[in-house]
mmCIF file as gemmi writes it, N, C-alpha and C atoms, coordinates in Angstrom:
data_model
loop_
_atom_site.group_PDB
_atom_site.id
_atom_site.type_symbol
_atom_site.label_atom_id
_atom_site.label_alt_id
_atom_site.label_comp_id
_atom_site.label_asym_id
_atom_site.label_entity_id
_atom_site.label_seq_id
_atom_site.pdbx_PDB_ins_code
_atom_site.Cartn_x
_atom_site.Cartn_y
_atom_site.Cartn_z
_atom_site.occupancy
_atom_site.B_iso_or_equiv
_atom_site.pdbx_formal_charge
_atom_site.auth_seq_id
_atom_site.auth_asym_id
_atom_site.pdbx_PDB_model_num
ATOM 1 N N . GLN Axp A 1 ? 9.803 48.051 -107.53 1 0 ? 1 A 1
ATOM 2 C CA . GLN Axp A 1 ? 11.202 48.436 -107.914 1 0 ? 1 A 1
ATOM 3 C C . GLN Axp A 1 ? 12.11 47.264 -107.61 1 0 ? 1 A 1
ATOM 4 N N . GLN Axp A 2 ? 11.89 46.557 -106.534 1 0 ? 2 A 1
ATOM 5 C CA . GLN Axp A 2 ? 12.741 45.401 -106.169 1 0 ? 2 A 1
ATOM 6 C C . GLN Axp A 2 ? 12.536 44.282 -107.199 1 0 ? 2 A 1
ATOM 7 N N . ILE Axp A 3 ? 11.312 44.091 -107.705 1 0 ? 3 A 1
ATOM 8 C CA . ILE Axp A 3 ? 11.095 43.084 -108.767 1 0 ? 3 A 1
ATOM 9 C C . ILE Axp A 3 ? 11.836 43.477 -110.036 1 0 ? 3 A 1
ATOM 10 N N . ALA Axp A 4 ? 11.852 44.775 -110.391 1 0 ? 4 A 1
ATOM 11 C CA . ALA Axp A 4 ? 12.555 45.208 -111.54 1 0 ? 4 A 1
ATOM 12 C C . ALA Axp A 4 ? 14.079 44.928 -111.415 1 0 ? 4 A 1
ATOM 13 N N . GLN Axp A 5 ? 14.615 45.163 -110.187 1 0 ? 5 A 1
ATOM 14 C CA . GLN Axp A 5 ? 15.992 44.874 -109.97 1 0 ? 5 A 1
ATOM 15 C C . GLN Axp A 5 ? 16.313 43.396 -110.128 1 0 ? 5 A 1
ATOM 16 N N . GLN Axp A 6 ? 15.393 42.552 -109.613 1 0 ? 6 A 1
ATOM 17 C CA . GLN Axp A 6 ? 15.566 41.112 -109.763 1 0 ? 6 A 1
ATOM 18 C C . GLN Axp A 6 ? 15.602 40.673 -111.181 1 0 ? 6 A 1
ATOM 19 N N . ILE Axp A 7 ? 14.668 41.243 -111.948 1 0 ? 7 A 1
ATOM 20 C CA . ILE Axp A 7 ? 14.515 40.895 -113.35 1 0 ? 7 A 1
ATOM 21 C C . ILE Axp A 7 ? 15.776 41.353 -114.142 1 0 ? 7 A 1
ATOM 22 N N . ALA Axp A 8 ? 16.234 42.538 -113.834 1 0 ? 8 A 1
ATOM 23 C CA . ALA Axp A 8 ? 17.408 43.084 -114.407 1 0 ? 8 A 1
ATOM 24 C C . ALA Axp A 8 ? 18.64 42.189 -114.09 1 0 ? 8 A 1
ATOM 25 N N . GLN Axp A 9 ? 18.769 41.743 -112.847 1 0 ? 9 A 1
ATOM 26 C CA . GLN Axp A 9 ? 19.83 40.911 -112.443 1 0 ? 9 A 1
ATOM 27 C C . GLN Axp A 9 ? 19.835 39.573 -113.156 1 0 ? 9 A 1
ATOM 28 N N . GLN Axp A 10 ? 18.613 38.984 -113.286 1 0 ? 10 A 1
ATOM 29 C CA . GLN Axp A 10 ? 18.508 37.701 -114.004 1 0 ? 10 A 1
ATOM 30 C C . GLN Axp A 10 ? 18.864 37.854 -115.486 1 0 ? 10 A 1
ATOM 31 N N . ILE Axp A 11 ? 18.421 38.927 -116.086 1 0 ? 11 A 1
ATOM 32 C CA . ILE Axp A 11 ? 18.837 39.217 -117.497 1 0 ? 11 A 1
ATOM 33 C C . ILE Axp A 11 ? 20.322 39.381 -117.591 1 0 ? 11 A 1
ATOM 34 N N . GLY Axp A 12 ? 20.9 40.106 -116.704 1 0 ? 12 A 1
ATOM 35 C CA . GLY Axp A 12 ? 22.388 40.325 -116.711 1 0 ? 12 A 1
ATOM 36 C C . GLY Axp A 12 ? 23.105 38.977 -116.55 1 0 ? 12 A 1
ATOM 37 N N . GLN Axp A 13 ? 22.616 38.116 -115.663 1 0 ? 13 A 1
ATOM 38 C CA . GLN Axp A 13 ? 23.24 36.795 -115.535 1 0 ? 13 A 1
ATOM 39 C C . GLN Axp A 13 ? 23.138 35.926 -116.783 1 0 ? 13 A 1
ATOM 40 N N . GLN Axp A 14 ? 21.974 35.972 -117.39 1 0 ? 14 A 1
ATOM 41 C CA . GLN Axp A 14 ? 21.774 35.216 -118.619 1 0 ? 14 A 1
ATOM 42 C C . GLN Axp A 14 ? 22.662 35.717 -119.736 1 0 ? 14 A 1
ATOM 43 N N . ILE Axp A 15 ? 22.819 37.019 -119.909 1 0 ? 15 A 1
ATOM 44 C CA . ILE Axp A 15 ? 23.695 37.61 -120.876 1 0 ? 15 A 1
ATOM 45 C C . ILE Axp A 15 ? 25.157 37.173 -120.571 1 0 ? 15 A 1
ATOM 46 N N . GLY Axp A 16 ? 25.501 37.257 -119.345 1 0 ? 16 A 1
ATOM 47 C CA . GLY Axp A 16 ? 26.886 36.865 -118.951 1 0 ? 16 A 1
ATOM 48 C C . GLY Axp A 16 ? 27.19 35.404 -119.227 1 0 ? 16 A 1
ATOM 49 N N . GLN Axp A 17 ? 26.184 34.48 -118.996 1 0 ? 17 A 1
ATOM 50 C CA . GLN Axp A 17 ? 26.279 33.088 -119.269 1 0 ? 17 A 1
ATOM 51 C C . GLN Axp A 17 ? 26.443 32.9 -120.778 1 0 ? 17 A 1
ATOM 52 N N . GLN Axp A 18 ? 25.696 33.632 -121.582 1 0 ? 18 A 1
ATOM 53 C CA . GLN Axp A 18 ? 25.777 33.416 -123.04 1 0 ? 18 A 1
ATOM 54 C C . GLN Axp A 18 ? 27.12 33.871 -123.57 1 0 ? 18 A 1
ATOM 55 N N . ILE Axp A 19 ? 27.619 35.002 -123.034 1 0 ? 19 A 1
ATOM 56 C CA . ILE Axp A 19 ? 28.956 35.514 -123.482 1 0 ? 19 A 1
ATOM 57 C C . ILE Axp A 19 ? 29.942 34.474 -123.097 1 0 ? 19 A 1
ATOM 58 N N . GLY Axp A 20 ? 29.907 34.007 -121.835 1 0 ? 20 A 1
ATOM 59 C CA . GLY Axp A 20 ? 30.874 33.029 -121.431 1 0 ? 20 A 1
ATOM 60 C C . GLY Axp A 20 ? 30.835 31.721 -122.205 1 0 ? 20 A 1
ATOM 61 N N . ALA Axp A 21 ? 29.649 31.283 -122.629 1 0 ? 21 A 1
ATOM 62 C CA . ALA Axp A 21 ? 29.49 30.118 -123.427 1 0 ? 21 A 1
ATOM 63 C C . ALA Axp A 21 ? 30.078 30.345 -124.872 1 0 ? 21 A 1
ATOM 64 N N . LYS Axp A 22 ? 29.946 31.494 -125.411 1 0 ? 22 A 1
ATOM 65 C CA . LYS Axp A 22 ? 30.548 31.778 -126.675 1 0 ? 22 A 1
ATOM 66 C C . LYS Axp A 22 ? 32.036 31.798 -126.629 1 0 ? 22 A 1
ATOM 67 N N . GLU Axp A 23 ? 32.576 32.443 -125.581 1 0 ? 23 A 1
ATOM 68 C CA . GLU Axp A 23 ? 34.02 32.477 -125.447 1 0 ? 23 A 1
ATOM 69 C C . GLU Axp A 23 ? 34.615 31.032 -125.235 1 0 ? 23 A 1
ATOM 70 N N . THR Axp A 24 ? 33.919 30.293 -124.476 1 0 ? 24 A 1
ATOM 71 C CA . THR Axp A 24 ? 34.344 28.898 -124.232 1 0 ? 24 A 1
ATOM 72 C C . THR Axp A 24 ? 34.346 28.061 -125.473 1 0 ? 24 A 1
ATOM 73 N N . ARG Axp A 25 ? 33.302 28.288 -126.326 1 0 ? 25 A 1
ATOM 74 C CA . ARG Axp A 25 ? 33.219 27.469 -127.581 1 0 ? 25 A 1
ATOM 75 C C . ARG Axp A 25 ? 34.353 27.946 -128.538 1 0 ? 25 A 1
ATOM 76 N N . LYS Axp A 26 ? 34.581 29.249 -128.597 1 0 ? 26 A 1
ATOM 77 C CA . LYS Axp A 26 ? 35.631 29.769 -129.473 1 0 ? 26 A 1
ATOM 78 C C . LYS Axp A 26 ? 36.997 29.122 -129.04 1 0 ? 26 A 1
ATOM 79 N N . LYS Axp A 27 ? 37.253 29.151 -127.749 1 0 ? 27 A 1
ATOM 80 C CA . LYS Axp A 27 ? 38.458 28.51 -127.199 1 0 ? 27 A 1
ATOM 81 C C . LYS Axp A 27 ? 38.549 27.059 -127.538 1 0 ? 27 A 1
ATOM 82 N N . ASP Axp A 28 ? 37.454 26.369 -127.403 1 0 ? 28 A 1
ATOM 83 C CA . ASP Axp A 28 ? 37.424 24.913 -127.675 1 0 ? 28 A 1
ATOM 84 C C . ASP Axp A 28 ? 37.769 24.607 -129.103 1 0 ? 28 A 1
ATOM 85 N N . VAL Axp A 29 ? 37.081 25.367 -129.993 1 0 ? 29 A 1
ATOM 86 C CA . VAL Axp A 29 ? 37.357 25.109 -131.486 1 0 ? 29 A 1
ATOM 87 C C . VAL Axp A 29 ? 38.815 25.383 -131.767 1 0 ? 29 A 1
ATOM 88 N N . LEU Axp A 30 ? 39.31 26.528 -131.276 1 0 ? 30 A 1
ATOM 89 C CA . LEU Axp A 30 ? 40.728 26.873 -131.598 1 0 ? 30 A 1
ATOM 90 C C . LEU Axp A 30 ? 41.731 25.883 -130.957 1 0 ? 30 A 1
ATOM 91 N N . LYS Axp A 31 ? 41.424 25.419 -129.807 1 0 ? 31 A 1
ATOM 92 C CA . LYS Axp A 31 ? 42.311 24.49 -129.092 1 0 ? 31 A 1
ATOM 93 C C . LYS Axp A 31 ? 42.32 23.184 -129.825 1 0 ? 31 A 1
ATOM 94 N N . ILE Axp A 32 ? 41.189 22.673 -130.278 1 0 ? 32 A 1
ATOM 95 C CA . ILE Axp A 32 ? 41.147 21.405 -131.03 1 0 ? 32 A 1
ATOM 96 C C . ILE Axp A 32 ? 41.939 21.528 -132.336 1 0 ? 32 A 1
ATOM 97 N N . LEU Axp A 33 ? 41.693 22.635 -133.062 1 0 ? 33 A 1
ATOM 98 C CA . LEU Axp A 33 ? 42.462 22.854 -134.328 1 0 ? 33 A 1
ATOM 99 C C . LEU Axp A 33 ? 43.966 23.014 -134.051 1 0 ? 33 A 1
ATOM 100 N N . GLU Axp A 34 ? 44.256 23.656 -133.06 1 0 ? 34 A 1
ATOM 101 C CA . GLU Axp A 34 ? 45.717 23.842 -132.712 1 0 ? 34 A 1
ATOM 102 C C . GLU Axp A 34 ? 46.334 22.525 -132.31 1 0 ? 34 A 1
ATOM 103 N N . ASN Axp A 35 ? 45.63 21.657 -131.643 1 0 ? 35 A 1
ATOM 104 C CA . ASN Axp A 35 ? 46.079 20.386 -131.249 1 0 ? 35 A 1
ATOM 105 C C . ASN Axp A 35 ? 46.302 19.516 -132.475 1 0 ? 35 A 1
ATOM 106 N N . ARG Axp A 36 ? 45.443 19.637 -133.456 1 0 ? 36 A 1
ATOM 107 C CA . ARG Axp A 36 ? 45.507 18.776 -134.679 1 0 ? 36 A 1
ATOM 108 C C . ARG Axp A 36 ? 46.493 19.266 -135.687 1 0 ? 36 A 1
ATOM 109 N N . PHE Axp A 37 ? 46.594 20.631 -135.832 1 0 ? 37 A 1
ATOM 110 C CA . PHE Axp A 37 ? 47.374 21.204 -136.919 1 0 ? 37 A 1
ATOM 111 C C . PHE Axp A 37 ? 48.535 22.077 -136.48 1 0 ? 37 A 1
ATOM 112 N N . GLU Axp A 38 ? 48.73 22.153 -135.153 1 0 ? 38 A 1
ATOM 113 C CA . GLU Axp A 38 ? 49.836 22.937 -134.521 1 0 ? 38 A 1
ATOM 114 C C . GLU Axp A 38 ? 49.648 24.424 -134.672 1 0 ? 38 A 1
ATOM 115 N N . THR Axp A 39 ? 50.144 25.015 -135.703 1 0 ? 39 A 1
ATOM 116 C CA . THR Axp A 39 ? 50.1 26.502 -135.873 1 0 ? 39 A 1
ATOM 117 C C . THR Axp A 39 ? 48.79 26.867 -136.652 1 0 ? 39 A 1
ATOM 118 N N . LEU Axp A 40 ? 48.077 27.858 -136.08 1 0 ? 40 A 1
ATOM 119 C CA . LEU Axp A 40 ? 46.912 28.344 -136.799 1 0 ? 40 A 1
ATOM 120 C C . LEU Axp A 40 ? 47.193 29.701 -137.454 1 0 ? 40 A 1
ATOM 121 N N . PRO Axp A 41 ? 46.781 29.879 -138.734 1 0 ? 41 A 1
ATOM 122 C CA . PRO Axp A 41 ? 46.923 31.141 -139.294 1 0 ? 41 A 1
ATOM 123 C C . PRO Axp A 41 ? 46.096 32.204 -138.528 1 0 ? 41 A 1
ATOM 124 N N . GLU Axp A 42 ? 46.687 33.402 -138.449 1 0 ? 42 A 1
ATOM 125 C CA . GLU Axp A 42 ? 46.048 34.515 -137.689 1 0 ? 42 A 1
ATOM 126 C C . GLU Axp A 42 ? 44.615 34.799 -138.245 1 0 ? 42 A 1
ATOM 127 N N . ASN Axp A 43 ? 44.518 34.783 -139.554 1 0 ? 43 A 1
ATOM 128 C CA . ASN Axp A 43 ? 43.138 35.071 -140.181 1 0 ? 43 A 1
ATOM 129 C C . ASN Axp A 43 ? 42.134 34.065 -139.731 1 0 ? 43 A 1
ATOM 130 N N . LEU Axp A 44 ? 42.52 32.825 -139.525 1 0 ? 44 A 1
ATOM 131 C CA . LEU Axp A 44 ? 41.535 31.809 -139.111 1 0 ? 44 A 1
ATOM 132 C C . LEU Axp A 44 ? 41.116 32.072 -137.632 1 0 ? 44 A 1
ATOM 133 N N . VAL Axp A 45 ? 42.1 32.408 -136.785 1 0 ? 45 A 1
ATOM 134 C CA . VAL Axp A 45 ? 41.81 32.767 -135.412 1 0 ? 45 A 1
ATOM 135 C C . VAL Axp A 45 ? 40.859 33.97 -135.349 1 0 ? 45 A 1
ATOM 136 N N . ILE Axp A 46 ? 41.162 34.937 -136.111 1 0 ? 46 A 1
ATOM 137 C CA . ILE Axp A 46 ? 40.285 36.157 -136.231 1 0 ? 46 A 1
ATOM 138 C C . ILE Axp A 46 ? 38.854 35.76 -136.658 1 0 ? 46 A 1
ATOM 139 N N . SER Axp A 47 ? 38.78 34.93 -137.628 1 0 ? 47 A 1
ATOM 140 C CA . SER Axp A 47 ? 37.497 34.579 -138.157 1 0 ? 47 A 1
ATOM 141 C C . SER Axp A 47 ? 36.651 33.777 -137.134 1 0 ? 47 A 1
ATOM 142 N N . VAL Axp A 48 ? 37.267 32.911 -136.379 1 0 ? 48 A 1
ATOM 143 C CA . VAL Axp A 48 ? 36.548 32.187 -135.329 1 0 ? 48 A 1
ATOM 144 C C . VAL Axp A 48 ? 36.159 33.173 -134.24 1 0 ? 48 A 1
ATOM 145 N N . ASN Axp A 49 ? 36.975 34.075 -133.861 1 0 ? 49 A 1
ATOM 146 C CA . ASN Axp A 49 ? 36.718 34.968 -132.795 1 0 ? 49 A 1
ATOM 147 C C . ASN Axp A 49 ? 35.613 35.992 -133.156 1 0 ? 49 A 1
ATOM 148 N N . LYS Axp A 50 ? 35.414 36.198 -134.498 1 0 ? 50 A 1
ATOM 149 C CA . LYS Axp A 50 ? 34.351 37.13 -134.938 1 0 ? 50 A 1
ATOM 150 C C . LYS Axp A 50 ? 32.949 36.529 -134.861 1 0 ? 50 A 1
ATOM 151 N N . ILE Axp A 51 ? 32.897 35.115 -134.808 1 0 ? 51 A 1
ATOM 152 C CA . ILE Axp A 51 ? 31.565 34.485 -134.775 1 0 ? 51 A 1
ATOM 153 C C . ILE Axp A 51 ? 30.902 34.826 -133.457 1 0 ? 51 A 1
ATOM 154 N N . ASP Axp A 52 ? 29.665 35.336 -133.558 1 0 ? 52 A 1
ATOM 155 C CA . ASP Axp A 52 ? 28.92 35.8 -132.385 1 0 ? 52 A 1
ATOM 156 C C . ASP Axp A 52 ? 27.677 34.916 -132.111 1 0 ? 52 A 1
ATOM 157 N N . ASP Axp A 53 ? 27.481 33.929 -132.925 1 0 ? 53 A 1
ATOM 158 C CA . ASP Axp A 53 ? 26.335 33.025 -132.773 1 0 ? 53 A 1
ATOM 159 C C . ASP Axp A 53 ? 26.75 31.76 -132.108 1 0 ? 53 A 1
ATOM 160 N N . LEU Axp A 54 ? 26.163 31.541 -130.931 1 0 ? 54 A 1
ATOM 161 C CA . LEU Axp A 54 ? 26.54 30.382 -130.146 1 0 ? 54 A 1
ATOM 162 C C . LEU Axp A 54 ? 26.224 29.003 -130.899 1 0 ? 54 A 1
ATOM 163 N N . SER Axp A 55 ? 25.106 28.983 -131.599 1 0 ? 55 A 1
ATOM 164 C CA . SER Axp A 55 ? 24.788 27.75 -132.307 1 0 ? 55 A 1
ATOM 165 C C . SER Axp A 55 ? 25.818 27.472 -133.418 1 0 ? 55 A 1
ATOM 166 N N . VAL Axp A 56 ? 26.274 28.544 -134.1 1 0 ? 56 A 1
ATOM 167 C CA . VAL Axp A 56 ? 27.297 28.33 -135.144 1 0 ? 56 A 1
ATOM 168 C C . VAL Axp A 56 ? 28.576 27.788 -134.482 1 0 ? 56 A 1
ATOM 169 N N . LEU Axp A 57 ? 28.963 28.364 -133.381 1 0 ? 57 A 1
ATOM 170 C CA . LEU Axp A 57 ? 30.16 27.918 -132.678 1 0 ? 57 A 1
ATOM 171 C C . LEU Axp A 57 ? 30.017 26.459 -132.235 1 0 ? 57 A 1
ATOM 172 N N . GLU Axp A 58 ? 28.836 26.071 -131.712 1 0 ? 58 A 1
ATOM 173 C CA . GLU Axp A 58 ? 28.619 24.701 -131.359 1 0 ? 58 A 1
ATOM 174 C C . GLU Axp A 58 ? 28.63 23.757 -132.551 1 0 ? 58 A 1
ATOM 175 N N . ASP Axp A 59 ? 28.132 24.243 -133.673 1 0 ? 59 A 1
ATOM 176 C CA . ASP Axp A 59 ? 28.137 23.455 -134.901 1 0 ? 59 A 1
ATOM 177 C C . ASP Axp A 59 ? 29.516 23.233 -135.497 1 0 ? 59 A 1
ATOM 178 N N . LEU Axp A 60 ? 30.492 24.006 -135.063 1 0 ? 60 A 1
ATOM 179 C CA . LEU Axp A 60 ? 31.861 23.942 -135.532 1 0 ? 60 A 1
ATOM 180 C C . LEU Axp A 60 ? 32.781 22.972 -134.704 1 0 ? 60 A 1
ATOM 181 N N . ILE Axp A 61 ? 32.196 22.538 -133.537 1 0 ? 61 A 1
ATOM 182 C CA . ILE Axp A 61 ? 33.065 21.602 -132.698 1 0 ? 61 A 1
ATOM 183 C C . ILE Axp A 61 ? 33.384 20.329 -133.438 1 0 ? 61 A 1
ATOM 184 N N . ILE Axp A 62 ? 32.385 19.602 -133.915 1 0 ? 62 A 1
ATOM 185 C CA . ILE Axp A 62 ? 32.594 18.298 -134.616 1 0 ? 62 A 1
ATOM 186 C C . ILE Axp A 62 ? 33.451 18.497 -135.902 1 0 ? 62 A 1
ATOM 187 N N . PRO Axp A 63 ? 33.125 19.478 -136.741 1 0 ? 63 A 1
ATOM 188 C CA . PRO Axp A 63 ? 33.992 19.664 -137.918 1 0 ? 63 A 1
ATOM 189 C C . PRO Axp A 63 ? 35.416 19.969 -137.547 1 0 ? 63 A 1
ATOM 190 N N . SER Axp A 64 ? 35.666 20.641 -136.427 1 0 ? 64 A 1
ATOM 191 C CA . SER Axp A 64 ? 37.07 20.914 -136.032 1 0 ? 64 A 1
ATOM 192 C C . SER Axp A 64 ? 37.802 19.656 -135.706 1 0 ? 64 A 1
ATOM 193 N N . ILE Axp A 65 ? 37.056 18.634 -135.387 1 0 ? 65 A 1
ATOM 194 C CA . ILE Axp A 65 ? 37.635 17.316 -135.114 1 0 ? 65 A 1
ATOM 195 C C . ILE Axp A 65 ? 37.895 16.555 -136.367 1 0 ? 65 A 1
ATOM 196 N N . LYS Axp A 66 ? 36.984 16.675 -137.301 1 0 ? 66 A 1
ATOM 197 C CA . LYS Axp A 66 ? 36.965 15.838 -138.532 1 0 ? 66 A 1
ATOM 198 C C . LYS Axp A 66 ? 37.555 16.401 -139.774 1 0 ? 66 A 1
ATOM 199 N N . VAL Axp A 67 ? 37.713 17.699 -139.968 1 0 ? 67 A 1
ATOM 200 C CA . VAL Axp A 67 ? 38.309 18.194 -141.162 1 0 ? 67 A 1
ATOM 201 C C . VAL Axp A 67 ? 39.677 17.66 -141.472 1 0 ? 67 A 1
ATOM 202 N N . ASN Axp A 68 ? 39.999 17.64 -142.707 1 0 ? 68 A 1
ATOM 203 C CA . ASN Axp A 68 ? 41.317 17.154 -143.153 1 0 ? 68 A 1
ATOM 204 C C . ASN Axp A 68 ? 42.361 18.243 -143.235 1 0 ? 68 A 1
ATOM 205 N N . SER Axp A 69 ? 41.905 19.492 -143.28 1 0 ? 69 A 1
ATOM 206 C CA . SER Axp A 69 ? 42.932 20.61 -143.353 1 0 ? 69 A 1
ATOM 207 C C . SER Axp A 69 ? 42.291 21.857 -142.739 1 0 ? 69 A 1
ATOM 208 N N . LEU Axp A 70 ? 43.18 22.819 -142.486 1 0 ? 70 A 1
ATOM 209 C CA . LEU Axp A 70 ? 42.747 24.139 -142.008 1 0 ? 70 A 1
ATOM 210 C C . LEU Axp A 70 ? 41.969 24.862 -143.063 1 0 ? 70 A 1
ATOM 211 N N . GLU Axp A 71 ? 42.33 24.616 -144.321 1 0 ? 71 A 1
ATOM 212 C CA . GLU Axp A 71 ? 41.656 25.218 -145.474 1 0 ? 71 A 1
ATOM 213 C C . GLU Axp A 71 ? 40.176 24.77 -145.54 1 0 ? 71 A 1
ATOM 214 N N . GLU Axp A 72 ? 40 23.476 -145.33 1 0 ? 72 A 1
ATOM 215 C CA . GLU Axp A 72 ? 38.617 22.902 -145.298 1 0 ? 72 A 1
ATOM 216 C C . GLU Axp A 72 ? 37.823 23.54 -144.151 1 0 ? 72 A 1
ATOM 217 N N . PHE Axp A 73 ? 38.444 23.729 -143.002 1 0 ? 73 A 1
ATOM 218 C CA . PHE Axp A 73 ? 37.766 24.322 -141.903 1 0 ? 73 A 1
ATOM 219 C C . PHE Axp A 73 ? 37.43 25.784 -142.228 1 0 ? 73 A 1
ATOM 220 N N . ALA Axp A 74 ? 38.407 26.512 -142.832 1 0 ? 74 A 1
ATOM 221 C CA . ALA Axp A 74 ? 38.138 27.956 -143.172 1 0 ? 74 A 1
ATOM 222 C C . ALA Axp A 74 ? 36.955 28.046 -144.1 1 0 ? 74 A 1
ATOM 223 N N . GLN Axp A 75 ? 36.863 27.09 -145.035 1 0 ? 75 A 1
ATOM 224 C CA . GLN Axp A 75 ? 35.733 27.116 -145.939 1 0 ? 75 A 1
ATOM 225 C C . GLN Axp A 75 ? 34.381 26.957 -145.216 1 0 ? 75 A 1
ATOM 226 N N . LEU Axp A 76 ? 34.388 26.118 -144.168 1 0 ? 76 A 1
ATOM 227 C CA . LEU Axp A 76 ? 33.164 25.93 -143.376 1 0 ? 76 A 1
ATOM 228 C C . LEU Axp A 76 ? 32.755 27.26 -142.744 1 0 ? 76 A 1
ATOM 229 N N . ILE Axp A 77 ? 33.78 27.978 -142.217 1 0 ? 77 A 1
ATOM 230 C CA . ILE Axp A 77 ? 33.436 29.269 -141.624 1 0 ? 77 A 1
ATOM 231 C C . ILE Axp A 77 ? 32.924 30.218 -142.645 1 0 ? 77 A 1
ATOM 232 N N . ASN Axp A 78 ? 33.528 30.223 -143.822 1 0 ? 78 A 1
ATOM 233 C CA . ASN Axp A 78 ? 33.053 31.143 -144.88 1 0 ? 78 A 1
ATOM 234 C C . ASN Axp A 78 ? 31.672 30.791 -145.363 1 0 ? 78 A 1
ATOM 235 N N . ASP Axp A 79 ? 31.273 29.561 -145.307 1 0 ? 79 A 1
ATOM 236 C CA . ASP Axp A 79 ? 30 29.123 -145.709 1 0 ? 79 A 1
ATOM 237 C C . ASP Axp A 79 ? 28.854 29.59 -144.738 1 0 ? 79 A 1
ATOM 238 N N . ASN Axp A 80 ? 29.273 29.894 -143.503 1 0 ? 80 A 1
ATOM 239 C CA . ASN Axp A 80 ? 28.291 30.292 -142.512 1 0 ? 80 A 1
ATOM 240 C C . ASN Axp A 80 ? 28.082 31.77 -142.581 1 0 ? 80 A 1
């Protein structure tokens, strides 16, 4: 029973870390875009916040720095 509790605790910690990493990536992407373009449309913020795949969020970091417009970035989200 103690082993089962330890395994459950480890799984809980891993899930917590993944959730934290996703939230951090979402904030990073939005902060970069906000810094570059000032005001972000609400629908873009909602779209970023709906992304639940950490690898997709990580893949959006560099484009958030390089895109020429918010429309271009929104298209990248829609393509995923």
